[in-house]
Short mmCIF file of C-alpha atoms in Angstrom, two decimals:
data_model
loop_
_atom_site.label_atom_id
_atom_site.label_comp_id
_atom_site.label_asym_id
_atom_site.label_seq_id
_atom_site.Cartn_x
_atom_site.Cartn_y
_atom_site.Cartn_z
CA MET A 1 -15.58 19.61 -2.88
CA ARG A 2 -15.81 15.81 -2.72
CA ALA A 3 -17.96 14.48 -0.53
CA PRO A 4 -16.15 12.09 2.07
CA PHE A 5 -16.39 8.49 1.86
CA THR A 6 -19.20 6.50 3.42
CA GLY A 7 -20.43 3.06 3.25
CA THR A 8 -18.90 0.02 5.48
CA PRO A 9 -15.28 -0.03 5.61
CA ARG A 10 -13.37 -3.00 7.43
CA THR A 11 -14.23 -3.27 10.67
CA VAL A 12 -10.81 -2.85 13.43
CA THR A 13 -11.42 -4.22 16.63
CA GLY A 14 -8.93 -4.25 19.89
CA HIS A 15 -5.60 -3.17 19.74
CA THR A 16 -3.93 -5.51 17.40
CA PRO A 17 -1.31 -3.50 15.12
CA ALA A 18 -2.15 -3.76 11.49
CA ILE A 19 2.06 -4.67 10.97
CA THR A 20 4.24 -5.92 13.09
CA LEU A 21 8.14 -6.68 12.26
CA ALA A 22 10.21 -7.97 15.12
CA HIS A 23 13.88 -8.18 14.27
CA VAL A 24 13.44 -8.96 10.74
CA SER A 25 16.71 -9.57 8.59
CA LYS A 26 17.21 -10.69 5.10
CA THR A 27 20.24 -11.99 3.31
CA TYR A 28 20.37 -12.97 -0.13
CA PRO A 29 22.70 -15.81 -1.45
CA GLY A 30 26.30 -14.34 -1.56
CA GLY A 31 25.76 -12.56 1.84
CA VAL A 32 24.06 -9.47 0.37
CA ARG A 33 22.20 -8.32 3.82
CA ALA A 34 19.14 -6.36 2.49
CA LEU A 35 17.31 -5.95 5.89
CA ASP A 36 19.61 -5.84 9.26
CA ASP A 37 17.50 -6.27 12.51
CA VAL A 38 14.57 -4.22 11.47
CA SER A 39 11.69 -3.75 14.24
CA LEU A 40 8.74 -2.24 13.26
CA THR A 41 5.03 -1.35 14.67
CA VAL A 42 2.36 0.09 12.36
CA ALA A 43 -1.05 1.03 14.02
CA HIS A 44 -4.22 0.61 11.89
CA GLY A 45 -5.06 4.21 10.26
CA THR A 46 -1.73 5.01 9.82
CA PHE A 47 -0.20 6.48 6.21
CA LEU A 48 3.69 5.27 6.53
CA ALA A 49 5.99 6.39 4.07
CA VAL A 50 9.32 4.34 3.35
CA MET A 51 12.12 6.09 1.72
CA GLY A 52 15.89 5.85 1.14
CA PRO A 53 18.56 5.57 -1.76
CA SER A 54 18.71 2.93 -4.06
CA GLY A 55 19.82 -0.36 -2.04
CA SER A 56 18.78 0.95 1.53
CA GLY A 57 16.32 -2.11 1.82
CA LYS A 58 12.99 -0.53 1.23
CA SER A 59 11.65 -2.57 -1.13
CA THR A 60 12.74 -5.55 0.38
CA LEU A 61 11.24 -4.64 3.43
CA MET A 62 7.77 -4.15 2.00
CA HIS A 63 7.97 -7.37 0.17
CA CYS A 64 8.87 -9.12 3.39
CA ALA A 65 6.00 -7.12 5.27
CA ALA A 66 3.55 -8.15 2.41
CA GLY A 67 4.29 -11.92 2.66
CA LEU A 68 5.69 -11.92 -1.00
CA ASP A 69 9.46 -12.75 0.42
CA SER A 70 10.50 -14.41 3.46
CA PRO A 71 13.08 -12.95 5.86
CA THR A 72 15.87 -14.78 6.93
CA GLU A 73 15.43 -14.11 10.71
CA GLY A 74 12.90 -12.23 12.54
CA SER A 75 9.15 -12.49 12.72
CA ILE A 76 6.24 -10.42 10.70
CA ALA A 77 2.59 -10.27 11.68
CA ILE A 78 -0.11 -8.91 9.73
CA ASP A 79 -3.54 -7.88 11.74
CA GLY A 80 -1.93 -9.84 14.24
CA HIS A 81 -1.67 -13.16 12.15
CA GLU A 82 2.13 -14.52 12.21
CA ILE A 83 2.72 -15.27 8.31
CA GLY A 84 6.55 -16.83 9.04
CA GLY A 85 4.99 -20.46 9.64
CA LEU A 86 2.49 -20.28 6.73
CA ASN A 87 2.92 -22.71 3.60
CA GLU A 88 2.79 -20.82 0.10
CA THR A 89 -1.26 -21.39 -0.25
CA ARG A 90 -2.06 -20.06 3.38
CA ARG A 91 -0.04 -17.04 2.55
CA THR A 92 -1.73 -16.45 -0.78
CA GLU A 93 -4.76 -16.59 1.05
CA LEU A 94 -3.70 -14.24 3.44
CA ARG A 95 -2.54 -12.04 1.14
CA ARG A 96 -6.00 -11.98 -0.69
CA GLU A 97 -7.67 -11.40 2.59
CA ARG A 98 -5.69 -8.96 4.71
CA ILE A 99 -3.73 -7.07 2.29
CA GLY A 100 -4.08 -4.88 -0.95
CA PHE A 101 -1.41 -4.05 -3.30
CA VAL A 102 -0.94 -0.62 -5.56
CA PHE A 103 2.08 -0.85 -7.83
CA GLN A 104 3.73 1.91 -10.37
CA SER A 105 2.83 0.00 -13.31
CA TYR A 106 -1.21 -0.51 -12.18
CA ASN A 107 -1.27 -4.36 -13.20
CA LEU A 108 -4.64 -4.15 -14.69
CA VAL A 109 -5.80 -7.08 -17.29
CA PRO A 110 -5.95 -5.18 -20.73
CA SER A 111 -8.65 -7.66 -22.02
CA LEU A 112 -11.04 -7.00 -18.99
CA SER A 113 -13.16 -4.21 -18.61
CA ILE A 114 -12.47 -2.10 -15.26
CA ALA A 115 -15.37 -3.27 -13.10
CA ASP A 116 -13.83 -6.90 -13.84
CA ASN A 117 -10.36 -5.68 -13.11
CA ILE A 118 -11.61 -4.29 -9.93
CA THR A 119 -13.45 -7.16 -8.58
CA LEU A 120 -11.01 -9.84 -9.94
CA PRO A 121 -9.35 -10.79 -6.51
CA LEU A 122 -12.85 -11.28 -5.15
CA ARG A 123 -13.47 -13.94 -7.59
CA LEU A 124 -10.19 -15.27 -7.59
CA ALA A 125 -11.25 -15.54 -3.61
CA GLY A 126 -14.56 -17.28 -4.28
CA ARG A 127 -16.15 -14.14 -2.41
CA ALA A 128 -18.94 -11.67 -4.08
CA PRO A 129 -18.13 -7.95 -3.42
CA ASP A 130 -19.91 -5.92 -0.98
CA LYS A 131 -22.07 -3.87 -3.32
CA GLU A 132 -22.66 -0.65 -1.40
CA TRP A 133 -18.83 -0.72 -0.73
CA LEU A 134 -17.67 -1.10 -3.95
CA THR A 135 -20.19 1.57 -5.24
CA THR A 136 -18.99 3.84 -2.73
CA LEU A 137 -15.23 3.55 -3.65
CA VAL A 138 -15.71 3.92 -7.55
CA GLU A 139 -18.06 6.93 -6.85
CA ARG A 140 -15.50 8.56 -4.74
CA VAL A 141 -12.52 8.25 -7.11
CA GLY A 142 -14.55 9.21 -10.17
CA LEU A 143 -14.57 6.07 -11.96
CA ALA A 144 -18.28 5.32 -11.82
CA ASP A 145 -19.08 6.06 -15.45
CA ARG A 146 -15.65 4.21 -16.48
CA LEU A 147 -16.54 0.86 -15.46
CA SER A 148 -17.50 -0.70 -18.74
CA HIS A 149 -14.36 0.59 -20.17
CA ARG A 150 -10.95 -1.28 -21.03
CA PRO A 151 -7.82 0.37 -19.21
CA ALA A 152 -6.43 1.43 -22.28
CA GLU A 153 -9.37 3.39 -22.64
CA LEU A 154 -8.33 5.33 -19.40
CA SER A 155 -5.97 7.60 -18.25
CA GLY A 156 -2.97 6.87 -16.59
CA GLY A 157 -4.35 8.68 -13.39
CA GLN A 158 -7.85 6.87 -13.77
CA GLN A 159 -6.10 3.30 -13.92
CA GLN A 160 -4.11 4.25 -10.90
CA ARG A 161 -7.50 4.88 -9.04
CA ALA A 162 -8.77 1.64 -10.44
CA ALA A 163 -5.77 -0.06 -9.28
CA ILE A 164 -6.64 1.73 -5.78
CA VAL A 165 -10.19 0.54 -5.72
CA ARG A 166 -9.18 -2.90 -6.31
CA ALA A 167 -6.93 -2.62 -3.65
CA LEU A 168 -9.62 -1.73 -1.32
CA VAL A 169 -12.70 -3.69 -2.23
CA ALA A 170 -11.84 -6.61 -0.29
CA LYS A 171 -11.35 -4.40 2.83
CA PRO A 172 -7.93 -4.97 3.83
CA ALA A 173 -5.84 -4.81 7.12
CA VAL A 174 -3.29 -2.92 4.92
CA VAL A 175 -2.63 -1.39 1.62
CA PHE A 176 1.11 -1.85 0.42
CA ALA A 177 1.90 0.90 -2.54
CA ASP A 178 5.16 0.53 -4.44
CA GLU A 179 6.00 4.16 -6.21
CA PRO A 180 2.28 4.43 -6.74
CA THR A 181 2.74 7.81 -8.33
CA GLY A 182 6.13 7.01 -10.47
CA ALA A 183 4.41 6.88 -13.79
CA LEU A 184 1.92 9.76 -13.40
CA ASP A 185 2.62 13.62 -14.15
CA LEU A 186 2.83 16.06 -11.12
CA ARG A 187 -0.77 17.13 -11.04
CA THR A 188 -2.03 13.71 -11.47
CA ALA A 189 0.29 12.42 -8.76
CA HIS A 190 -0.75 14.90 -6.13
CA GLN A 191 -4.67 13.88 -6.67
CA VAL A 192 -3.74 10.12 -6.32
CA LEU A 193 -1.52 11.10 -3.31
CA ASN A 194 -4.14 12.67 -1.52
CA LEU A 195 -6.86 10.44 -2.34
CA LEU A 196 -4.50 7.90 -0.41
CA ARG A 197 -4.46 10.43 2.50
CA GLU A 198 -8.16 10.55 2.43
CA LEU A 199 -8.47 6.62 2.75
CA VAL A 200 -6.15 6.85 5.83
CA ASP A 201 -7.82 10.14 7.48
CA GLU A 202 -11.64 8.95 6.75
CA LEU A 203 -11.71 5.53 6.70
CA ARG A 204 -8.88 4.52 9.01
CA GLN A 205 -7.34 2.35 6.17
CA THR A 206 -3.47 1.44 6.76
CA VAL A 207 -1.29 2.47 3.72
CA VAL A 208 2.32 1.78 3.67
CA MET A 209 4.21 3.45 0.92
CA VAL A 210 7.84 2.82 -0.64
CA THR A 211 8.77 6.03 -2.44
CA HIS A 212 11.78 7.89 -3.66
CA ASP A 213 9.93 11.25 -3.64
CA PRO A 214 10.20 13.66 -0.26
CA ALA A 215 7.19 15.19 -1.84
CA ALA A 216 5.02 11.87 -1.76
CA ALA A 217 6.38 11.05 1.39
CA ALA A 218 5.39 14.55 3.00
CA GLN A 219 1.63 13.35 2.45
CA ALA A 220 2.37 10.65 4.93
CA HIS A 221 1.67 10.45 8.94
CA GLN A 222 5.32 8.75 9.32
CA ALA A 223 8.34 8.27 7.28
CA LEU A 224 10.93 5.93 7.53
CA VAL A 225 14.48 6.76 6.31
CA MET A 226 16.69 3.53 5.41
CA ALA A 227 20.51 3.04 4.78
CA ASP A 228 22.05 -0.33 4.37
CA GLY A 229 19.03 -2.39 5.30
CA ARG A 230 18.45 -0.34 8.77
CA VAL A 231 15.79 2.18 9.85
CA THR A 232 17.81 5.03 10.47
CA GLU A 233 15.17 7.91 11.67
CA THR A 234 11.44 8.11 11.93
CA LEU A 235 10.25 11.61 11.10
CA HIS A 236 6.37 12.49 12.26
CA GLN A 237 4.70 14.44 10.03
CA PRO A 238 7.22 14.64 7.93
CA THR A 239 7.75 17.90 5.20
CA ALA A 240 9.17 17.23 1.80
CA PRO A 241 12.52 19.73 2.39
CA GLU A 242 13.28 17.72 5.44
CA LEU A 243 12.88 14.52 4.00
CA ALA A 244 14.94 15.79 0.68
CA ALA A 245 17.92 16.89 3.36
CA ARG A 246 18.02 13.46 4.98
CA LEU A 247 18.52 11.76 1.46
CA VAL A 248 20.95 14.17 0.29
CA ALA A 249 22.82 13.50 3.74
CA LEU A 250 22.81 9.73 3.13
CA GLY A 251 23.80 10.18 -0.42
CA GLU A 252 26.88 12.35 0.68
CA ALA A 253 27.57 9.56 3.53
#
């Protein structure tokens, strides 16, 4: 059994939500309405899964909430900081300071060592890593003896673990994960999902995960089910069978 996380995670004070969306809509050129009046509050220390059929708006929701895209209407705040009125430079700074990202494709730089990949966001921001925190993370995910390796020398699961450490090293308010297990085999995917859940339960990290997989979403505390740009249902402590049934029902509709 692995030891629990130690070290000094990001300090959360007060009752400010990690994410707040108020009446957010997104309409693309041609009149395609990808989000339709979505309001959502995500507390710190929550593992939230966002599910829905293709075209339901789940990826657009994540992109807008993470400041990668701008909504047509409504307001979005990350850790109490409204992002709607920020210029692109300040928006980029906010993402570096308060948001971590984990993607299906890992997005590691092939020419850099794992250590350099992990600390790259901090270097771009002109910040030094918290050495105790970095050591805690790499030891906890089993990469302490892989830091000098290049990404191609690691398995897919190890690369995704490196990407998770990279997302956490700056102690963000929120980690957004977009299909983080989509490129992994079932056993490795299960290990990565367990790791994400432990980050939430033991560190009060906030994770928002977009996935099409009911088994992955069942690891979350809550699951949003989306269709036609709206949140149709919020399930607490969801199970894979009930999530699968919701997706089947939406497909039939």
